[in-house]
Amino acid sequence: MAFDPDVVHAKYREERDKRLVPQRAALRDMRADTGATDYLADPFTPYLARAPITDDPEVVILGGGIAGLLTGAHLRKAGIERIRIIDTAGGVGGTWYWNRYPGVMCDIESYQYLPLLEELDYIPSRRYAYGEEIRLHLQAVAERFDLERDALFHTRVTRTVWDEDAGRWTVHTDRGDEISCRYYVLAVGILNLVKLPDIPGMDDFDGWAFHTARWDYSKTGGAPGQPLTGLADQSVALVGTGASGLQCLPGLAEAAKHVYVFQRTPSAIGVRGNRPTDPSFAENLAPGWQKARMDNFQSIMLGRPVEVDLTDDGWTHHYALIQNPQRREGMTIDEFIRNAEEVDFAIMEEHRRRIDELVHKPDVAAMLKPYYRYMCKRPCFHDEYFDAYNRDNVTLVDSPAGIDRITDRGPVVDGQQYDVDGIVYGTGFEAEVTPLPRRIGHEIVGRGGITLEQKWADGSATLYGMMSHGFPNMFVLPAPGQQAVVTVNYTQLAEVGAEFVAGAVALLEQRGIRVFDVNADAEADWIQQIVDTHRDASAVMSACTPSRLNNEGDPGGIRARDTNYGPRFGDFFAYRDLLEGWLAAGEFDGLDLR
């Protein structure tokens, strides 16, 4: 296609409309639906019975992923000894504990994504680390800072209540635990809720089925990083072609008798260019190299000039260019918009040409081509995905309106039955902007009996995206949709949040302050700053194919209060400076103290 705005808009609109179907976003309730709860069982670590615990640590951290581990590490460095991490998983790692499916890797450069590389004197083995390496590194972080000693795994918090007289939180769990803590830290991460589509007849299927975030190697054979030895005589349905689906397809295609891939919307999949770390990489690294590399990447993401692009990948080539379209002097608004569209179109055409080059079946290649603007769906990167479709044992089932139903034999699309032995739901996690009360998964009762869900019913209500009036001595790690900022490399934002929590706790302890709460006026002022810088993108995003980035086709449902500090994804550097300045001043600006 040449860039003719009318033709391009019509094509994109046609593809969008195929997917604007009723109940598109319907998900199974993984906790209330007894059939769905089976998809949450831990296939990796045995569940061990234990007696209920009564304890009074200084800090309870909800979540043992990157955010929770970084918070624990910085608290340890600040001299806080009595810490309990609580997690429903059987060990540390968060998303990387659960995601052990074949081929899982991070598409952010490992030299930036894996936290505390300098402190652990570790250099990742590859440019983009596989999941097992990431999980083992996070395990090493926990061991270095002795964070597993008092951790409670396979434990779900059911209710947390503020005790005004004691000046402490009481944490209740499904194990009967009752834990009193001075500080309660919500570090649940941004991808912690398994997303399972609600397809009629799912429970009627006679074969095996699981979600990629609970990969069951007892069904497929093999182990992380090893061939799936149990699938040679089996046909498998793979539902989903986002990051999870596309990463596990090559392994399934190599092992299974046949794989049927059910695609609702094709992803824009760029070159990953993965490779082993060059032995010379570490030779000239100066102290502070990881933070400097993170800052270099984040600068490019925000359109700031840098002397050299240290990452030099699809994020910096395409994503940053789309996020920060050039505006030449004298350019009118219409010219600016037209230029931005042309740049976007050229990038998407590059993606579509790549498919023609790699997929040898023209009809399959046509179905794999993404027709929407680059930022309509989260971009993906992979080097082996498209080649899987050249195999005779892989069939792509294009189903823009989704799967009709699932019978005892397998999925049905447009009346055609697909007989399979097993179903893999590669449907990922609920969106990063899922409201915090839903992501934490339990009731938090603050002052006056008000719950966090009630307080945030009309949108996020915070100071700095990390504390909330009426919920004393509670911290929330910053996240998208939470009045903080967004970073492509989540580890960098988690590091900033963890440093702030540890620094604030250290200051409070040094001054002998028993209880802090956010001042109502300070919170109102912060909320107003967020609302004032919000730029409504619903007009652009409503033209997008439905995805988690546009609220599944309803971008108008995104509230101004659930956005960021600064326009669009927010100003990360100004946000970090603000938090660091607050700690350096030591005045507890915006807090009421007791």
Coordinates of C-alpha atoms in Angstrom, one line a residue:
M1 CA 0.0 0.0 0.0
A2 CA 1.1 3.5 -0.7
F3 CA 0.2 6.1 1.9
D4 CA -3.2 7.4 0.9
P5 CA -4.9 8.6 4.1
D6 CA -8.4 7.8 2.9
V7 CA -7.4 4.3 1.8
V8 CA -5.4 3.6 4.9
H9 CA -8.1 4.9 7.2
A10 CA -10.7 2.7 5.5
K11 CA -8.5 -0.4 5.7
Y12 CA -7.7 0.1 9.4
R13 CA -11.4 0.9 10.1
E14 CA -12.5 -2.3 8.3
E15 CA -10.1 -4.4 10.4
R16 CA -11.1 -2.7 13.6
D17 CA -14.8 -3.2 12.9
K18 CA -14.3 -7.0 12.5
R19 CA -13.2 -7.1 16.1
L20 CA -15.7 -4.7 17.7
V21 CA -18.0 -7.5 18.8
P22 CA -20.2 -7.9 21.9
Q23 CA -18.6 -9.5 25.0
R24 CA -15.2 -9.1 23.4
A25 CA -13.6 -8.3 26.8
A26 CA -15.5 -10.9 28.8
L27 CA -13.2 -12.6 31.2
R28 CA -13.7 -15.5 33.7
D29 CA -13.6 -14.5 37.3
M30 CA -10.7 -16.5 38.5
R31 CA -11.6 -16.4 42.2
A32 CA -15.4 -16.7 42.2
D33 CA -15.7 -19.2 39.3
T34 CA -14.9 -22.6 40.8
G35 CA -14.1 -24.0 37.4
A36 CA -11.7 -21.2 36.6
T37 CA -9.8 -21.5 39.9
D38 CA -8.2 -24.7 38.6
Y39 CA -6.3 -22.5 36.1
L40 CA -4.5 -20.8 39.0
A41 CA -3.1 -23.9 40.7
D42 CA 0.7 -23.9 41.1
P43 CA 2.3 -26.6 39.0
F44 CA 5.8 -25.8 40.1
T45 CA 6.0 -25.9 43.9
P46 CA 4.1 -28.3 46.2
Y47 CA 1.6 -26.7 48.5
L48 CA 2.6 -27.5 52.1
A49 CA 0.3 -27.2 55.0
R50 CA 1.5 -25.0 58.0
A51 CA 0.1 -23.6 61.2
P52 CA -1.3 -20.1 61.3
I53 CA 1.3 -17.4 62.2
T54 CA 0.9 -14.4 64.6
D55 CA 3.6 -11.9 64.2
D56 CA 4.5 -8.2 64.4
P57 CA 7.2 -7.3 61.8
E58 CA 8.0 -3.7 61.0
V59 CA 7.0 -4.1 57.3
V60 CA 4.8 -6.4 55.3
I61 CA 5.3 -6.3 51.5
L62 CA 2.5 -7.7 49.4
G63 CA 4.2 -9.3 46.4
G64 CA 7.5 -11.1 45.8
G65 CA 8.2 -10.0 42.2
I66 CA 10.7 -7.3 41.0
A67 CA 8.9 -4.5 42.9
G68 CA 8.6 -6.4 46.2
L69 CA 12.2 -7.7 46.1
L70 CA 13.6 -4.2 45.3
T71 CA 11.6 -2.7 48.1
G72 CA 12.9 -5.4 50.5
A73 CA 16.5 -5.0 49.3
H74 CA 16.4 -1.2 49.9
L75 CA 14.7 -1.6 53.2
R76 CA 17.5 -4.0 54.3
K77 CA 20.1 -1.5 53.2
A78 CA 18.2 1.2 55.3
G79 CA 18.6 -1.0 58.3
I80 CA 15.1 -2.5 58.5
E81 CA 15.3 -6.1 59.7
R82 CA 11.8 -7.3 60.4
I83 CA 10.2 -7.7 56.9
R84 CA 7.7 -10.3 55.7
I85 CA 6.9 -10.7 52.0
I86 CA 3.6 -12.4 51.3
D87 CA 2.8 -13.9 47.9
T88 CA 0.4 -16.4 46.5
A89 CA 3.2 -18.0 44.5
G90 CA 5.4 -20.8 45.9
G91 CA 8.5 -18.6 45.7
V92 CA 9.9 -15.2 44.6
G93 CA 9.9 -13.9 41.1
G94 CA 6.3 -12.6 40.5
T95 CA 5.5 -12.8 36.8
W96 CA 8.8 -14.7 36.3
Y97 CA 7.8 -17.3 38.9
W98 CA 4.6 -18.0 37.0
N99 CA 5.8 -17.6 33.4
R100 CA 7.8 -20.7 32.7
Y101 CA 6.3 -21.6 29.4
P102 CA 8.7 -22.7 26.6
G103 CA 10.5 -19.8 24.9
V104 CA 9.5 -17.2 27.5
M105 CA 11.8 -14.2 27.5
C106 CA 11.8 -10.5 28.2
D107 CA 11.8 -8.1 25.3
I108 CA 13.5 -5.4 27.2
E109 CA 17.3 -5.5 27.1
S110 CA 18.4 -7.7 29.9
Y111 CA 21.3 -5.4 30.9
Q112 CA 18.6 -2.9 32.0
Y113 CA 15.7 -5.2 33.0
L114 CA 17.4 -7.5 35.5
P115 CA 17.6 -5.5 38.7
L116 CA 20.7 -4.8 40.8
L117 CA 23.2 -6.3 38.3
E118 CA 26.1 -4.3 39.8
E119 CA 25.3 -5.2 43.4
L120 CA 25.2 -8.9 42.5
D121 CA 28.2 -8.5 40.1
Y122 CA 26.2 -10.3 37.4
I123 CA 26.1 -9.9 33.6
P124 CA 23.2 -11.6 31.8
S125 CA 24.1 -14.3 29.3
R126 CA 22.0 -12.9 26.5
R127 CA 20.9 -9.6 25.1
Y128 CA 17.3 -10.6 26.0
A129 CA 17.2 -13.0 28.9
Y130 CA 15.1 -16.1 28.9
G131 CA 12.6 -16.5 31.8
E132 CA 14.6 -19.1 33.7
E133 CA 17.6 -16.8 33.9
I134 CA 15.5 -13.9 35.1
R135 CA 13.8 -16.1 37.7
L136 CA 17.1 -17.4 39.0
H137 CA 18.5 -13.9 39.2
L138 CA 15.5 -12.7 41.2
Q139 CA 16.1 -15.7 43.5
A140 CA 19.7 -14.5 43.9
V141 CA 18.4 -11.0 44.9
A142 CA 16.2 -12.6 47.5
E143 CA 19.1 -14.6 48.9
R144 CA 21.5 -11.7 48.9
F145 CA 19.2 -9.6 51.1
D146 CA 17.7 -12.5 53.1
L147 CA 14.2 -11.9 52.0
E148 CA 12.9 -15.4 52.0
R149 CA 13.6 -16.1 55.6
D150 CA 10.3 -14.7 56.9
A151 CA 8.4 -14.8 53.6
L152 CA 5.0 -16.4 53.5
F153 CA 4.5 -18.2 50.1
H154 CA 1.3 -19.9 48.8
T155 CA -0.5 -17.3 51.0
R156 CA -3.2 -14.9 50.0
V157 CA -4.1 -11.8 52.0
T158 CA -7.8 -11.7 52.5
R159 CA -8.3 -8.5 54.5
T160 CA -6.1 -5.7 55.9
V161 CA -7.4 -3.3 58.6
W162 CA -5.9 -0.2 60.1
D163 CA -5.8 -0.2 63.9
E164 CA -6.0 3.4 65.0
D165 CA -5.1 2.7 68.6
A166 CA -2.1 0.6 67.8
G167 CA -0.9 2.7 64.9
R168 CA -0.5 -0.5 62.9
W169 CA -2.0 -2.6 60.1
T170 CA -3.5 -6.0 60.8
V171 CA -3.1 -8.4 57.9
H172 CA -5.3 -11.5 57.6
T173 CA -4.6 -14.4 55.2
D174 CA -6.3 -17.5 53.9
R175 CA -3.9 -19.5 56.1
G176 CA -5.4 -18.0 59.3
D177 CA -2.4 -15.7 59.8
E178 CA -2.8 -12.5 61.8
I179 CA 0.2 -10.2 61.3
S180 CA 0.5 -6.7 62.8
C181 CA 2.9 -4.3 60.9
R182 CA 3.8 -0.7 61.2
Y183 CA 4.2 -0.3 57.4
Y184 CA 2.2 -2.0 54.7
V185 CA 3.6 -1.9 51.2
L186 CA 1.6 -2.9 48.1
A187 CA 4.1 -4.2 45.5
V188 CA 1.8 -6.3 43.4
G189 CA 3.4 -5.4 40.1
I190 CA 1.6 -4.6 36.8
L191 CA 1.0 -8.1 35.3
N192 CA -0.3 -10.2 38.2
L193 CA -3.8 -11.2 37.2
V194 CA -4.1 -14.1 34.8
K195 CA -6.5 -13.2 31.9
L196 CA -8.7 -16.1 30.8
P197 CA -11.3 -15.4 28.2
D198 CA -14.9 -16.4 28.9
I199 CA -15.7 -18.8 26.0
P200 CA -18.9 -20.8 26.0
G201 CA -18.3 -24.5 26.7
M202 CA -14.8 -24.2 28.1
D203 CA -15.5 -26.6 31.0
D204 CA -17.0 -29.2 28.5
F205 CA -13.6 -29.9 26.9
D206 CA -12.4 -33.5 27.5
G207 CA -8.7 -32.9 27.0
W208 CA -6.2 -31.0 29.1
A209 CA -6.1 -27.2 29.3
F210 CA -4.0 -24.6 31.0
H211 CA -2.8 -21.0 30.8
T212 CA 0.7 -20.1 29.8
A213 CA 1.2 -18.6 33.3
R214 CA 0.7 -22.1 34.7
W215 CA 2.4 -24.2 32.1
D216 CA 2.0 -27.8 33.1
Y217 CA 5.0 -29.8 31.9
S218 CA 3.4 -33.0 33.2
K219 CA 1.0 -32.7 30.2
T220 CA 3.5 -31.6 27.6
G221 CA 6.7 -33.2 28.8
G222 CA 10.0 -31.4 29.0
A223 CA 11.0 -28.6 31.3
P224 CA 12.0 -24.9 30.9
G225 CA 14.5 -24.7 28.1
Q226 CA 14.0 -28.3 27.1
P227 CA 12.0 -29.9 24.2
L228 CA 8.3 -30.8 24.9
T229 CA 8.8 -34.6 24.7
G230 CA 5.2 -35.5 25.4
L231 CA 3.4 -34.0 22.4
A232 CA 4.6 -36.1 19.5
D233 CA 1.2 -37.8 19.1
Q234 CA -1.0 -34.8 20.2
S235 CA -2.8 -31.9 18.5
V236 CA -2.8 -28.7 20.4
A237 CA -4.9 -25.5 20.2
L238 CA -3.0 -22.3 21.0
V239 CA -5.3 -19.5 21.9
G240 CA -3.8 -16.0 21.6
T241 CA -1.1 -14.4 19.5
G242 CA 0.2 -11.7 21.9
A243 CA 3.6 -11.9 23.6
S244 CA 2.9 -15.1 25.4
G245 CA 1.4 -16.9 22.4
L246 CA 4.0 -16.0 19.9
Q247 CA 6.9 -16.9 22.3
C248 CA 5.6 -20.4 23.0
L249 CA 4.5 -21.3 19.4
P250 CA 8.0 -22.3 18.1
G251 CA 8.4 -24.8 20.9
L252 CA 4.9 -26.2 20.4
A253 CA 5.4 -26.4 16.6
E254 CA 8.7 -28.4 17.0
A255 CA 7.1 -30.9 19.4
A256 CA 3.4 -31.4 18.6
K257 CA 1.7 -33.5 16.0
H258 CA -0.3 -30.4 15.0
V259 CA -0.8 -26.9 16.4
Y260 CA -3.9 -24.8 15.6
V261 CA -3.2 -21.2 16.4
F262 CA -6.3 -19.1 17.1
Q263 CA -5.6 -15.5 16.3
R264 CA -8.1 -12.7 17.1
T265 CA -5.8 -9.8 16.2
P266 CA -2.3 -10.2 14.7
S267 CA 0.5 -8.5 16.6
A268 CA 3.1 -6.1 15.1
I269 CA 6.2 -8.2 15.6
G270 CA 9.6 -6.6 15.0
V271 CA 13.1 -8.0 14.9
R272 CA 14.4 -9.0 18.3
G273 CA 18.0 -9.7 17.3
N274 CA 18.8 -11.7 20.3
R275 CA 22.4 -12.9 20.8
P276 CA 24.8 -14.1 23.5
T277 CA 26.4 -11.3 25.5
D278 CA 29.8 -10.5 24.0
P279 CA 32.6 -11.5 26.4
S280 CA 34.0 -8.0 26.1
F281 CA 30.7 -6.3 27.3
A282 CA 31.8 -6.1 30.9
E283 CA 35.4 -5.0 30.3
N284 CA 34.8 -1.2 30.3
L285 CA 31.8 -0.8 32.5
A286 CA 32.2 2.0 35.1
P287 CA 30.3 2.2 38.4
G288 CA 26.8 3.3 37.9
W289 CA 26.7 1.8 34.4
Q290 CA 23.3 0.1 34.7
K291 CA 21.5 3.3 35.9
A292 CA 23.2 5.2 33.1
R293 CA 22.0 2.7 30.5
M294 CA 18.5 2.8 31.9
D295 CA 18.5 6.6 31.7
N296 CA 19.8 6.5 28.2
F297 CA 17.0 4.2 27.1
Q298 CA 14.3 6.2 29.0
S299 CA 15.6 9.5 27.4
I300 CA 15.1 8.0 24.0
M301 CA 11.6 6.8 24.9
L302 CA 10.8 10.4 25.9
G303 CA 12.3 11.9 22.8
R304 CA 15.3 13.5 24.6
P305 CA 18.6 13.8 22.7
V306 CA 21.4 11.4 23.5
E307 CA 24.9 11.1 22.2
V308 CA 24.6 7.4 21.4
D309 CA 21.7 4.9 21.5
L310 CA 23.1 2.3 23.9
T311 CA 20.2 -0.1 23.4
D312 CA 19.8 0.2 19.6
D313 CA 16.7 -2.0 19.1
G314 CA 13.1 -1.9 18.0
W315 CA 12.0 0.1 21.0
T316 CA 14.5 2.9 20.2
H317 CA 14.1 2.7 16.5
H318 CA 10.3 2.4 16.2
Y319 CA 8.5 2.9 19.5
A320 CA 10.4 6.1 20.4
L321 CA 9.9 7.5 16.9
I322 CA 6.1 7.0 17.1
Q323 CA 5.9 8.4 20.6
N324 CA 7.8 11.5 19.7
P325 CA 6.9 12.6 16.2
Q326 CA 9.1 15.4 14.8
R327 CA 7.6 18.8 14.5
R328 CA 9.6 21.0 12.2
E329 CA 9.6 24.8 12.5
G330 CA 6.6 26.3 10.6
M331 CA 4.7 23.0 10.4
T332 CA 1.0 23.4 10.8
I333 CA -1.1 21.1 13.0
D334 CA -2.5 19.3 9.9
E335 CA 1.0 18.9 8.5
F336 CA 2.2 17.6 11.8
I337 CA -0.6 15.0 12.0
R338 CA -0.1 14.0 8.4
N339 CA 3.7 13.5 9.0
A340 CA 3.1 11.5 12.1
E341 CA 0.7 9.2 10.2
E342 CA 3.2 8.7 7.4
V343 CA 6.0 7.7 9.8
D344 CA 3.6 5.3 11.5
F345 CA 2.5 3.9 8.2
A346 CA 6.1 3.4 7.0
I347 CA 6.9 1.4 10.2
M348 CA 3.8 -0.8 9.9
E349 CA 4.6 -1.4 6.2
E350 CA 8.0 -2.5 7.3
H351 CA 6.4 -5.0 9.6
R352 CA 4.1 -6.2 6.9
R353 CA 6.9 -6.7 4.4
R354 CA 8.8 -8.7 6.9
I355 CA 5.9 -11.2 7.1
D356 CA 6.0 -11.6 3.3
E357 CA 9.7 -12.2 3.4
L358 CA 9.5 -14.8 6.2
V359 CA 6.2 -16.6 5.7
H360 CA 6.1 -18.8 2.5
K361 CA 2.4 -19.3 2.3
P362 CA 0.8 -16.1 0.9
D363 CA -2.7 -16.8 2.4
V364 CA -1.2 -17.3 5.8
A365 CA 1.1 -14.2 5.4
A366 CA -2.0 -12.1 4.6
M367 CA -3.8 -13.2 7.8
L368 CA -0.7 -12.4 9.9
K369 CA -0.4 -8.8 8.7
P370 CA -1.4 -6.1 11.3
Y371 CA -3.5 -3.3 9.9
Y372 CA -3.6 -0.6 12.6
R373 CA -1.4 2.1 13.9
Y374 CA 1.7 1.0 15.7
M375 CA 0.6 2.0 19.2
C376 CA -2.8 0.4 19.0
K377 CA -1.4 -2.8 20.5
R378 CA 1.6 -3.5 22.5
P379 CA 4.4 -4.1 20.0
C380 CA 6.2 -7.4 20.1
F381 CA 9.6 -8.6 19.0
H382 CA 10.6 -12.1 17.9
D383 CA 12.9 -13.9 15.5
E384 CA 11.4 -17.4 15.2
Y385 CA 7.6 -16.9 15.3
F386 CA 6.9 -16.4 11.7
D387 CA 9.0 -19.3 10.6
A388 CA 6.7 -21.7 12.5
Y389 CA 4.0 -21.0 10.0
N390 CA 6.1 -22.5 7.2
R391 CA 5.7 -25.9 8.9
D392 CA 3.0 -28.3 7.6
N393 CA 1.9 -29.1 11.2
V394 CA 0.9 -25.5 12.0
T395 CA -2.5 -24.1 11.0
L396 CA -3.4 -20.5 11.6
V397 CA -7.1 -20.0 12.3
D398 CA -8.0 -16.3 11.8
S399 CA -10.9 -15.5 14.1
P400 CA -11.4 -11.7 14.4
A401 CA -14.6 -12.1 16.4
G402 CA -13.1 -14.7 18.6
I403 CA -13.8 -18.4 19.2
D404 CA -17.5 -19.3 18.9
R405 CA -17.5 -22.0 21.6
I406 CA -15.5 -25.0 22.9
T407 CA -16.9 -28.5 22.8
D408 CA -15.7 -31.7 24.3
R409 CA -13.5 -32.0 21.2
G410 CA -12.0 -28.5 21.0
P411 CA -12.7 -25.0 19.7
V412 CA -15.3 -24.0 17.1
V413 CA -14.8 -21.0 14.8
D414 CA -17.4 -20.1 12.1
G415 CA -19.0 -23.4 12.6
Q416 CA -15.9 -25.5 12.0
Q417 CA -14.8 -27.9 14.7
Y418 CA -11.1 -28.3 15.5
D419 CA -10.3 -31.5 17.3
V420 CA -7.4 -31.3 19.7
D421 CA -6.0 -33.1 22.7
G422 CA -5.1 -30.0 24.6
I423 CA -5.6 -26.3 24.8
V424 CA -3.0 -23.7 25.7
Y425 CA -4.4 -20.3 26.6
G426 CA -1.7 -17.8 25.7
T427 CA -3.9 -14.9 26.7
G428 CA -1.5 -13.1 29.1
F429 CA -2.5 -10.9 32.0
E430 CA -5.0 -8.2 32.6
A431 CA -3.9 -4.7 31.5
E432 CA -1.2 -2.7 33.4
V433 CA -3.9 -0.1 34.0
T434 CA -6.2 -2.5 35.8
P435 CA -7.3 -0.5 38.9
L436 CA -5.2 -1.1 42.0
P437 CA -8.0 -2.4 44.2
R438 CA -8.6 -5.2 41.7
R439 CA -4.9 -6.0 41.3
I440 CA -4.3 -6.3 45.1
G441 CA -7.2 -8.7 45.3
H442 CA -8.4 -8.1 48.9
E443 CA -10.1 -5.5 51.0
I444 CA -8.0 -2.8 52.7
V445 CA -9.9 -0.9 55.4
G446 CA -8.4 2.5 56.4
R447 CA -9.4 5.2 58.8
G448 CA -13.1 5.5 59.5
G449 CA -13.9 2.1 58.0
I450 CA -13.4 3.3 54.4
T451 CA -12.0 0.7 52.0
L452 CA -9.5 1.5 49.4
E453 CA -12.0 0.4 46.7
Q454 CA -14.5 2.9 48.0
K455 CA -12.0 5.7 48.2
W456 CA -10.8 5.0 44.6
A457 CA -14.3 4.4 43.2
D458 CA -14.1 7.6 41.0
G459 CA -10.4 7.1 40.1
S460 CA -7.0 7.0 41.7
A461 CA -6.5 9.3 44.7
T462 CA -2.8 9.6 45.8
L463 CA 0.1 11.7 46.7
Y464 CA 2.9 11.0 44.2
G465 CA 1.1 7.9 43.1
M466 CA 2.5 6.1 46.2
M467 CA 0.4 7.1 49.3
S468 CA -3.3 7.8 49.8
H469 CA -5.1 9.9 52.4
G470 CA -7.0 7.8 55.0
F471 CA -4.6 4.9 54.7
P472 CA -1.8 5.7 57.1
N473 CA 1.7 4.1 57.0
M474 CA 0.8 2.5 53.6
F475 CA 2.9 2.7 50.5
V476 CA 2.0 1.7 46.9
L477 CA 4.7 1.0 44.4
P478 CA 4.2 3.3 41.3
A479 CA 2.5 1.9 38.3
P480 CA 0.6 2.9 35.2
G481 CA -2.9 4.4 35.7
Q482 CA -1.9 5.3 39.3
Q483 CA -0.9 9.0 39.1
A484 CA 2.8 8.2 38.7
V485 CA 4.5 7.7 35.3
V486 CA 4.9 4.8 32.8
T487 CA 8.2 3.4 31.7
V488 CA 8.7 0.8 29.0
N489 CA 11.4 -0.8 31.3
Y490 CA 9.2 -1.4 34.4
T491 CA 12.3 -2.3 36.5
Q492 CA 13.5 1.3 36.4
L493 CA 10.2 2.6 37.8
A494 CA 10.1 -0.1 40.5
E495 CA 13.7 0.9 41.5
V496 CA 12.6 4.5 42.0
G497 CA 9.6 3.4 44.0
A498 CA 11.6 1.1 46.2
E499 CA 14.2 3.7 46.9
F500 CA 11.5 6.1 47.9
V501 CA 9.7 3.7 50.2
A502 CA 13.0 2.7 51.9
G503 CA 14.1 6.3 52.2
A504 CA 10.8 7.4 53.7
V505 CA 10.7 4.6 56.2
A506 CA 14.3 5.4 57.3
L507 CA 13.4 9.1 57.8
L508 CA 10.3 8.2 59.7
E509 CA 12.2 5.9 62.0
Q510 CA 15.0 8.3 62.6
R511 CA 12.5 11.1 63.6
G512 CA 10.6 8.7 65.9
I513 CA 7.3 9.3 63.9
R514 CA 4.8 6.6 64.7
V515 CA 2.1 7.3 62.1
F516 CA 2.0 9.3 58.9
D517 CA -1.0 10.1 56.7
V518 CA -1.4 12.0 53.5
N519 CA -2.7 15.5 54.0
A520 CA -6.1 15.8 52.2
D521 CA -5.2 19.2 50.6
A522 CA -1.9 17.8 49.4
E523 CA -3.6 14.8 47.8
A524 CA -6.2 17.1 46.2
D525 CA -3.5 19.2 44.7
W526 CA -1.6 16.2 43.3
I527 CA -4.8 14.9 41.7
Q528 CA -5.4 18.2 40.1
Q529 CA -1.9 18.2 38.7
I530 CA -2.6 14.8 37.1
V531 CA -6.0 15.9 35.7
D532 CA -4.5 19.2 34.3
T533 CA -1.8 17.5 32.3
H534 CA -4.1 14.8 30.9
R535 CA -4.5 14.9 27.1
D536 CA -7.5 12.9 25.9
A537 CA -6.3 10.5 23.2
S538 CA -9.7 8.8 22.8
A539 CA -10.2 10.2 19.4
V540 CA -7.1 8.6 18.1
M541 CA -7.3 5.4 20.1
S542 CA -11.0 4.8 19.2
A543 CA -9.8 4.3 15.6
C544 CA -7.6 1.5 16.8
T545 CA -8.2 -2.2 16.7
P546 CA -9.5 -3.2 20.2
S547 CA -6.7 -4.1 22.6
R548 CA -5.8 -3.6 26.2
L549 CA -4.1 -0.3 25.3
N550 CA -7.4 1.3 24.3
N551 CA -9.6 -0.4 26.9
E552 CA -10.7 -3.0 24.4
G553 CA -12.2 -0.5 22.0
D554 CA -13.5 1.9 24.7
P555 CA -10.8 4.5 25.2
G556 CA -13.3 7.0 26.5
G557 CA -13.6 4.8 29.6
I558 CA -10.1 5.9 30.7
R559 CA -10.5 8.5 33.4
A560 CA -8.2 11.5 33.7
R561 CA -7.5 10.7 37.3
D562 CA -6.1 7.4 36.3
T563 CA -3.3 8.8 34.2
N564 CA 0.2 10.1 34.8
Y565 CA 2.4 12.9 36.1
G566 CA 2.9 14.8 32.9
P567 CA 1.4 14.4 29.4
R568 CA 0.9 11.0 27.9
F569 CA 3.2 8.5 29.7
G570 CA 4.4 11.2 32.1
D571 CA 7.8 12.8 32.7
F572 CA 9.9 10.1 34.3
F573 CA 12.9 12.3 35.1
A574 CA 10.8 15.1 36.6
Y575 CA 9.0 12.5 38.7
R576 CA 12.2 10.9 39.9
D577 CA 13.7 14.3 40.8
L578 CA 10.5 15.1 42.7
L579 CA 10.8 12.0 44.9
E580 CA 14.5 12.3 45.4
G581 CA 14.1 16.0 46.3
W582 CA 11.3 15.1 48.8
L583 CA 13.6 12.6 50.6
A584 CA 16.6 15.0 50.5
A585 CA 14.5 17.8 52.1
G586 CA 13.4 15.6 54.9
E587 CA 10.4 17.8 55.7
F588 CA 7.7 15.2 55.0
D589 CA 5.9 17.7 52.7
G590 CA 2.3 16.8 52.2
L591 CA 2.1 14.4 55.2
D592 CA 0.4 14.8 58.6
L593 CA 2.6 13.2 61.3
R594 CA 2.0 11.7 64.7

